[in-house]
Tab-separated table of C-alpha atoms in Angstrom:
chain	number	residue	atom	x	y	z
C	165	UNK	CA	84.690	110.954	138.269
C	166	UNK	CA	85.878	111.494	134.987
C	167	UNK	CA	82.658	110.944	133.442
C	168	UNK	CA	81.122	113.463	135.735
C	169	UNK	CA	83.959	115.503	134.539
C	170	UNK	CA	83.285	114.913	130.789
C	171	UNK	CA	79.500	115.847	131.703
C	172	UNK	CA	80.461	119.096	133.319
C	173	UNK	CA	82.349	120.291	130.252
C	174	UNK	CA	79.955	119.496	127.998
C	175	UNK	CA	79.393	122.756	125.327
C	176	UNK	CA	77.515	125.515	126.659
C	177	UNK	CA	77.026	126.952	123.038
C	178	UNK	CA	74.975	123.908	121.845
C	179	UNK	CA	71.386	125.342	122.362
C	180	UNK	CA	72.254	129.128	121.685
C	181	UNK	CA	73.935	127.980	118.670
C	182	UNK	CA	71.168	125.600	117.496
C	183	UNK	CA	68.780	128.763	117.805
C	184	UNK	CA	71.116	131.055	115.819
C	185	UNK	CA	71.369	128.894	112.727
C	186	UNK	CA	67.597	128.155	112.604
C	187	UNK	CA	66.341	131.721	112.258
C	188	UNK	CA	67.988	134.860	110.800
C	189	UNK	CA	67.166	136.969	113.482
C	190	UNK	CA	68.518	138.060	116.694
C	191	UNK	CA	64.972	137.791	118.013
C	192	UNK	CA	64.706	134.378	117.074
C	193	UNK	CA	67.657	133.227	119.503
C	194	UNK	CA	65.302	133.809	121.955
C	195	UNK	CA	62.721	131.514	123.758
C	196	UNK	CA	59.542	131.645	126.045
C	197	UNK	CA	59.733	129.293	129.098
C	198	UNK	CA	57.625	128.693	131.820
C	199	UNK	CA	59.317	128.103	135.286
C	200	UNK	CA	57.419	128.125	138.997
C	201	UNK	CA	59.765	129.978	141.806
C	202	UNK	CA	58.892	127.809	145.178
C	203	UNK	CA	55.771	129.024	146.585
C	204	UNK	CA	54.699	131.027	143.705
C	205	UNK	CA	52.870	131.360	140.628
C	206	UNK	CA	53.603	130.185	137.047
C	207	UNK	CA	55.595	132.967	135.400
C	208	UNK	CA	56.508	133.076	131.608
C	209	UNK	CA	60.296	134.207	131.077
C	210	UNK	CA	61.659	135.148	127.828
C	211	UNK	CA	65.153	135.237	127.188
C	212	UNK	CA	67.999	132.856	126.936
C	213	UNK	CA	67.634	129.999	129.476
C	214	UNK	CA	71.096	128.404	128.955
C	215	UNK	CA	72.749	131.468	129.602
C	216	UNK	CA	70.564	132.642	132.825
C	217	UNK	CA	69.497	135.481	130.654
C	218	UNK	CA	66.088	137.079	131.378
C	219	UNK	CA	64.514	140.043	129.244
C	220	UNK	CA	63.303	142.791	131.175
C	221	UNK	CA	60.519	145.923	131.166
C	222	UNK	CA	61.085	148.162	130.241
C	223	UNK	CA	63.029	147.197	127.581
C	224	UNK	CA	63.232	144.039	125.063
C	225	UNK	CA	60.211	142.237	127.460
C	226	UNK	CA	57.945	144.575	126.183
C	227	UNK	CA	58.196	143.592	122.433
C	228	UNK	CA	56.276	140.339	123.243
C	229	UNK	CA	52.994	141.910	123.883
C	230	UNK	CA	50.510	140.160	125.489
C	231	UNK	CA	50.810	136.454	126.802
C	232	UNK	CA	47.829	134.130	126.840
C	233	UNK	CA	48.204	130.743	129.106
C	234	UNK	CA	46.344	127.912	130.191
C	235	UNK	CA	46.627	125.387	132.829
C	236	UNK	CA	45.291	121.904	132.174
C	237	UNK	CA	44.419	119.540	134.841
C	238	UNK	CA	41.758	116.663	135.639
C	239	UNK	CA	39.081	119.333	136.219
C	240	UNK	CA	39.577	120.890	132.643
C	241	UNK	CA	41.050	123.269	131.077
C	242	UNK	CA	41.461	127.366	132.326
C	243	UNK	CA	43.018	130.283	130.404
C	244	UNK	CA	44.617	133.732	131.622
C	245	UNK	CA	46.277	136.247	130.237
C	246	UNK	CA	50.170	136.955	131.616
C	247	UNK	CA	50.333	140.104	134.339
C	248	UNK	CA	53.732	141.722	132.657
C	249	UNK	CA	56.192	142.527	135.805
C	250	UNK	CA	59.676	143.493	136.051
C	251	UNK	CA	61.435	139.827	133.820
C	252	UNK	CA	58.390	138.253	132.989
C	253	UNK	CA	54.516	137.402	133.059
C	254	UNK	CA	53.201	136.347	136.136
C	255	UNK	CA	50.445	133.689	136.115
C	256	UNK	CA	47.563	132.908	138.204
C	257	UNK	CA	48.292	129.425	138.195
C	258	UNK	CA	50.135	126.735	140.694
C	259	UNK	CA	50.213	123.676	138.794
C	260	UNK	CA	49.792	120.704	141.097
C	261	UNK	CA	51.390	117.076	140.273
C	262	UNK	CA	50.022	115.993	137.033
C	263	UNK	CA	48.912	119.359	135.586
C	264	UNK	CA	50.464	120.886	132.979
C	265	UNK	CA	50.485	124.943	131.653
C	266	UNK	CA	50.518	126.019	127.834
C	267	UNK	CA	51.670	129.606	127.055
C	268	UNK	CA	51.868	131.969	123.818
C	269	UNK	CA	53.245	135.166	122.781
C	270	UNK	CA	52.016	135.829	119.260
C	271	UNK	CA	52.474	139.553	119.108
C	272	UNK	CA	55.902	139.684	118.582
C	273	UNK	CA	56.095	142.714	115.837
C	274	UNK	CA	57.121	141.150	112.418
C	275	UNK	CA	60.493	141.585	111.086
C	276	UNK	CA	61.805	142.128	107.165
C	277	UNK	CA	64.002	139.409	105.870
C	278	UNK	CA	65.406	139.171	102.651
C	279	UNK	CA	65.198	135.998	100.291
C	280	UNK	CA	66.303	135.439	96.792
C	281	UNK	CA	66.836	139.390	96.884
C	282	UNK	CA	63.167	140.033	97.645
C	283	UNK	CA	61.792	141.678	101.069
C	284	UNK	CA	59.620	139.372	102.745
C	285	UNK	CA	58.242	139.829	106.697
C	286	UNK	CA	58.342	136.714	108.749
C	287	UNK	CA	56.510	136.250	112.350
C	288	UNK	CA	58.106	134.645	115.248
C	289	UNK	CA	56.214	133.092	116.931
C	290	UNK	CA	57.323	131.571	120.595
C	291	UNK	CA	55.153	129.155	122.663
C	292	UNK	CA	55.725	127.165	125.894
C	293	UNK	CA	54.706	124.113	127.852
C	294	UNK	CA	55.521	123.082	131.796
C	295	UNK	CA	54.880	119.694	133.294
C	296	UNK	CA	55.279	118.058	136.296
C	297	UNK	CA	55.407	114.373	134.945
C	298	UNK	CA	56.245	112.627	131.613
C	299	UNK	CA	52.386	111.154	131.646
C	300	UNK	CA	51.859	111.012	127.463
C	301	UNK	CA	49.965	114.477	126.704
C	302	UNK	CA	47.907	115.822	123.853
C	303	UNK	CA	49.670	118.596	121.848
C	304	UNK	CA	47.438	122.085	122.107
C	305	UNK	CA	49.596	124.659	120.467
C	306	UNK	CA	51.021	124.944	116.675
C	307	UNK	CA	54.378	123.646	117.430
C	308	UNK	CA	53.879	121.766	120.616
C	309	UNK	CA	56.811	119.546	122.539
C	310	UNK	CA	55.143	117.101	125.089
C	311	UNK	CA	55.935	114.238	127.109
C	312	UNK	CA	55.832	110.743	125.399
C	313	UNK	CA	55.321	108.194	128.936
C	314	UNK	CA	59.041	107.646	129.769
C	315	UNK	CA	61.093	110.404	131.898
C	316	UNK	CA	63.051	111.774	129.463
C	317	UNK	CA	60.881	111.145	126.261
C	318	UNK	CA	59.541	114.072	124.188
C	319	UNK	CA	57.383	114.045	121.309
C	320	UNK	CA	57.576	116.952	118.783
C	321	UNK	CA	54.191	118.042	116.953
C	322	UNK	CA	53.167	120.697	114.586
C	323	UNK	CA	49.340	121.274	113.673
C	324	UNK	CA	48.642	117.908	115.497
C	325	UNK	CA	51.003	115.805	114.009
C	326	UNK	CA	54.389	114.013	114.679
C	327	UNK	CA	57.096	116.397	113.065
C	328	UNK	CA	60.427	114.081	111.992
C	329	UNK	CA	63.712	114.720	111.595
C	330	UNK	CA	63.661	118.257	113.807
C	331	UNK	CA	66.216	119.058	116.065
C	332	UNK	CA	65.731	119.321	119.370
C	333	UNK	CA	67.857	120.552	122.471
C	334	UNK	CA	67.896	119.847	126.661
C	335	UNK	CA	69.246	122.326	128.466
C	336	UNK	CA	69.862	122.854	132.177
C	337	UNK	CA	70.253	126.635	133.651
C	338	UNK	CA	74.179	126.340	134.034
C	339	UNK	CA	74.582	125.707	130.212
C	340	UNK	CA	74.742	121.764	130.089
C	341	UNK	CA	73.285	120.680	127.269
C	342	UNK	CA	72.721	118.012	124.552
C	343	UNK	CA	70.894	117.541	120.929
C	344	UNK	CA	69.245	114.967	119.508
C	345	UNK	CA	67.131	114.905	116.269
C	346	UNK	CA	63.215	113.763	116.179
C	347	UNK	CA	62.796	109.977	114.981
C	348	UNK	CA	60.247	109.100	112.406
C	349	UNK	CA	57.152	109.471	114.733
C	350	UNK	CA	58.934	113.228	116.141
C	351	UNK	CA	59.568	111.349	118.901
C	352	UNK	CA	63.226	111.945	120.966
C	353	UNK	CA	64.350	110.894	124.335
C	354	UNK	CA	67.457	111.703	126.214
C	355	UNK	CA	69.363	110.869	129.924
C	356	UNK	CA	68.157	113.943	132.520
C	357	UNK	CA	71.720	113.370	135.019
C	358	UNK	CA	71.183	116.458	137.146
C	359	UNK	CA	68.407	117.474	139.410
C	360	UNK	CA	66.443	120.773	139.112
C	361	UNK	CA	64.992	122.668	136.048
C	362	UNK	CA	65.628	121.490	132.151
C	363	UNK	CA	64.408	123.087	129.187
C	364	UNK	CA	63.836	121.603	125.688
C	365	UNK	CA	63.714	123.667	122.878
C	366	UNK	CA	62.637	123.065	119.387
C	367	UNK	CA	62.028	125.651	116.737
C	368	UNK	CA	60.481	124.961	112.720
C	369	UNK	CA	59.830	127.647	110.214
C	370	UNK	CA	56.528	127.189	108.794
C	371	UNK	CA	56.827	129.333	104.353
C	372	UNK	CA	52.627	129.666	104.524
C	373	UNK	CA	51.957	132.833	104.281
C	374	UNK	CA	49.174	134.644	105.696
C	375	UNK	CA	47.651	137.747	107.778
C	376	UNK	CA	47.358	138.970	111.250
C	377	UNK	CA	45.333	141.543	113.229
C	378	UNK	CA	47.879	143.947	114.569
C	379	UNK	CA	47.589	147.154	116.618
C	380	UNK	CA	47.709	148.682	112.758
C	381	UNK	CA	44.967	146.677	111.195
C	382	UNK	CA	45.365	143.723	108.744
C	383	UNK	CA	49.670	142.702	108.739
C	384	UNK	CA	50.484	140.465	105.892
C	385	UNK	CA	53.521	137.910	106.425
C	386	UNK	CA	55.479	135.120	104.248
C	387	UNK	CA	56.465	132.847	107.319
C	388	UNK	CA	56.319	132.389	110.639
C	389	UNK	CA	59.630	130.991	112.606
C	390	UNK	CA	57.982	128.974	115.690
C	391	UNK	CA	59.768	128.335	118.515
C	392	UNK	CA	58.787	126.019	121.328
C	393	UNK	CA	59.705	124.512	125.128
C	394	UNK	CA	58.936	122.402	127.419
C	395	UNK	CA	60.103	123.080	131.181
C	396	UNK	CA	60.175	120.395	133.621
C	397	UNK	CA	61.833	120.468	137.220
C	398	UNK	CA	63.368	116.697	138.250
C	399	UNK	CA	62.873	116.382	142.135
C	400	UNK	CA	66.230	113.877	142.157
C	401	UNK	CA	69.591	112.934	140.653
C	402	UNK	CA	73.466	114.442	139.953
C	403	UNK	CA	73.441	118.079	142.369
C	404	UNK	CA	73.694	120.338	139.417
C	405	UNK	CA	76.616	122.425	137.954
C	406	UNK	CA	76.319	126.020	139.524
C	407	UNK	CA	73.909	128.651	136.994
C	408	UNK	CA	75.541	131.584	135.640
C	409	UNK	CA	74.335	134.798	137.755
C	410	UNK	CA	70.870	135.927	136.651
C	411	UNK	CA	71.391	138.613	133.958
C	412	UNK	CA	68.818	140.925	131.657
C	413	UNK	CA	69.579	141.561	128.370
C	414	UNK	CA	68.981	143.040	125.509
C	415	UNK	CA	68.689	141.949	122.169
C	416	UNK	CA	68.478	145.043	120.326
C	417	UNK	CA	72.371	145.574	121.793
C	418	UNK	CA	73.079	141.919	119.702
């Protein structure tokens, strides 16, 4: 009892504070996640999923432009852009056991930081995985969390290859949370006590600079802050701690 007790009052602050300190930006607390209401279709959220916070349209939704997705199964692979709604992009995909969905959102409008008192614009850049087993899986986007074969096990990559020493964070809707940092091979596993949805996050800031095509033509940037997830929805184990109520926000009031 007291351990469930101990597990209960674990820090809510842990991911939301993890996400602070890695980016300068208010934006950048943020994540992308993919979740699948029962019966329904894939739908990308963005917002804070530790707090039960969910961006809306109009409003702070809109900034992410458009969302690109695709669902990965035995058959093959099959992209779709995100239908924008109310909080979120709806899907036309129902992953089935064993398939897995990929999402992006790299129109976020750049943002002006200052470092070593110049003006520099960085990119954020948020991207999103769901799966419905811990089978070992390929990484697809830039910074890309996947399962490594054991429930539980994650394996971190960036541009195709094992990223080390990067933090990562579980989190379950209700706040729970823990953080562990990527071994030598990016690899990181932790316990999953509670049934329902959990959400890892990662996030690395990548100095390359380059250019994009935005609505405006050519955009140069210095850096691009990625930020990644992986959703995944355990059928069993500890009835979870209740979620906060469902709330919109809006990061421009941060």
């Amino acid at each position: 009892m007291n351990n469930m007790k101990n597990m209960k009052n674990m820090t809510k602050s842990t991911p939301i504070a993890f996400a602070l300190l890695a980016f300068a930006s208010a934006a950048q607390a943020h994540q992308i996640w993919l979740e699948q209401p029962a019966g329904q279709n894939a739908t990308i959220r963005f917002g804070e999923f530790g707090e039960n916070l969910r961006e809306a349209s109009p409003g702070t939704l809109d900034k992410l432009g458009a969302t690109t997705a695709t669902l990965i199964s035995a058959k093959g692979e099959k992209a779709a852009d995100g239908v924008k709604t109310a909080n979120g992009f709806t899907l036309p995909f129902k992953p089935a056991q064993g398939e897995a969905v990929v999402a992006e959102a790299g129109k976020y409008p750049l943002y002006k930081v200052k470092k070593a008192g110049e003006e520099q614009m960085h990119w954020y850049y948020p991207t999103a995985r769901m799966v419905t087993d811990f089978a070992p899986q390929a990484p697809k986007l830039a910074l890309d969390l996947v399962p490594a074969g054991k429930p539980g096990e994650f394996q971190l990559f960036f541009r195709g290859k094992p990223l080390p020493k990067t933090k990562v964070a579980l989190v379950t809707q209700s706040g729970w949370a823990k953080e562990k940092q990527t071994d030598a091979e990016g690899k990181v596993s932790f316990d999953m006590p509670w049934k329902g949805p959990y959400v890892a996050e990662a996030s690395h800031n990548d100095s390359t600079p380059g250019e994009r095509r935005g609505a405006n033509g050519a955009e140069r940037y210095q850096a691009v802050a990625y930020v990644t997830t992986l959703s995944y929805v355990k059928a069993d184990g500890v009835e979870p701690i209740p979620a906060a109520a469902p709330e919109s926000g809006d990061m421009a009031k941060k």
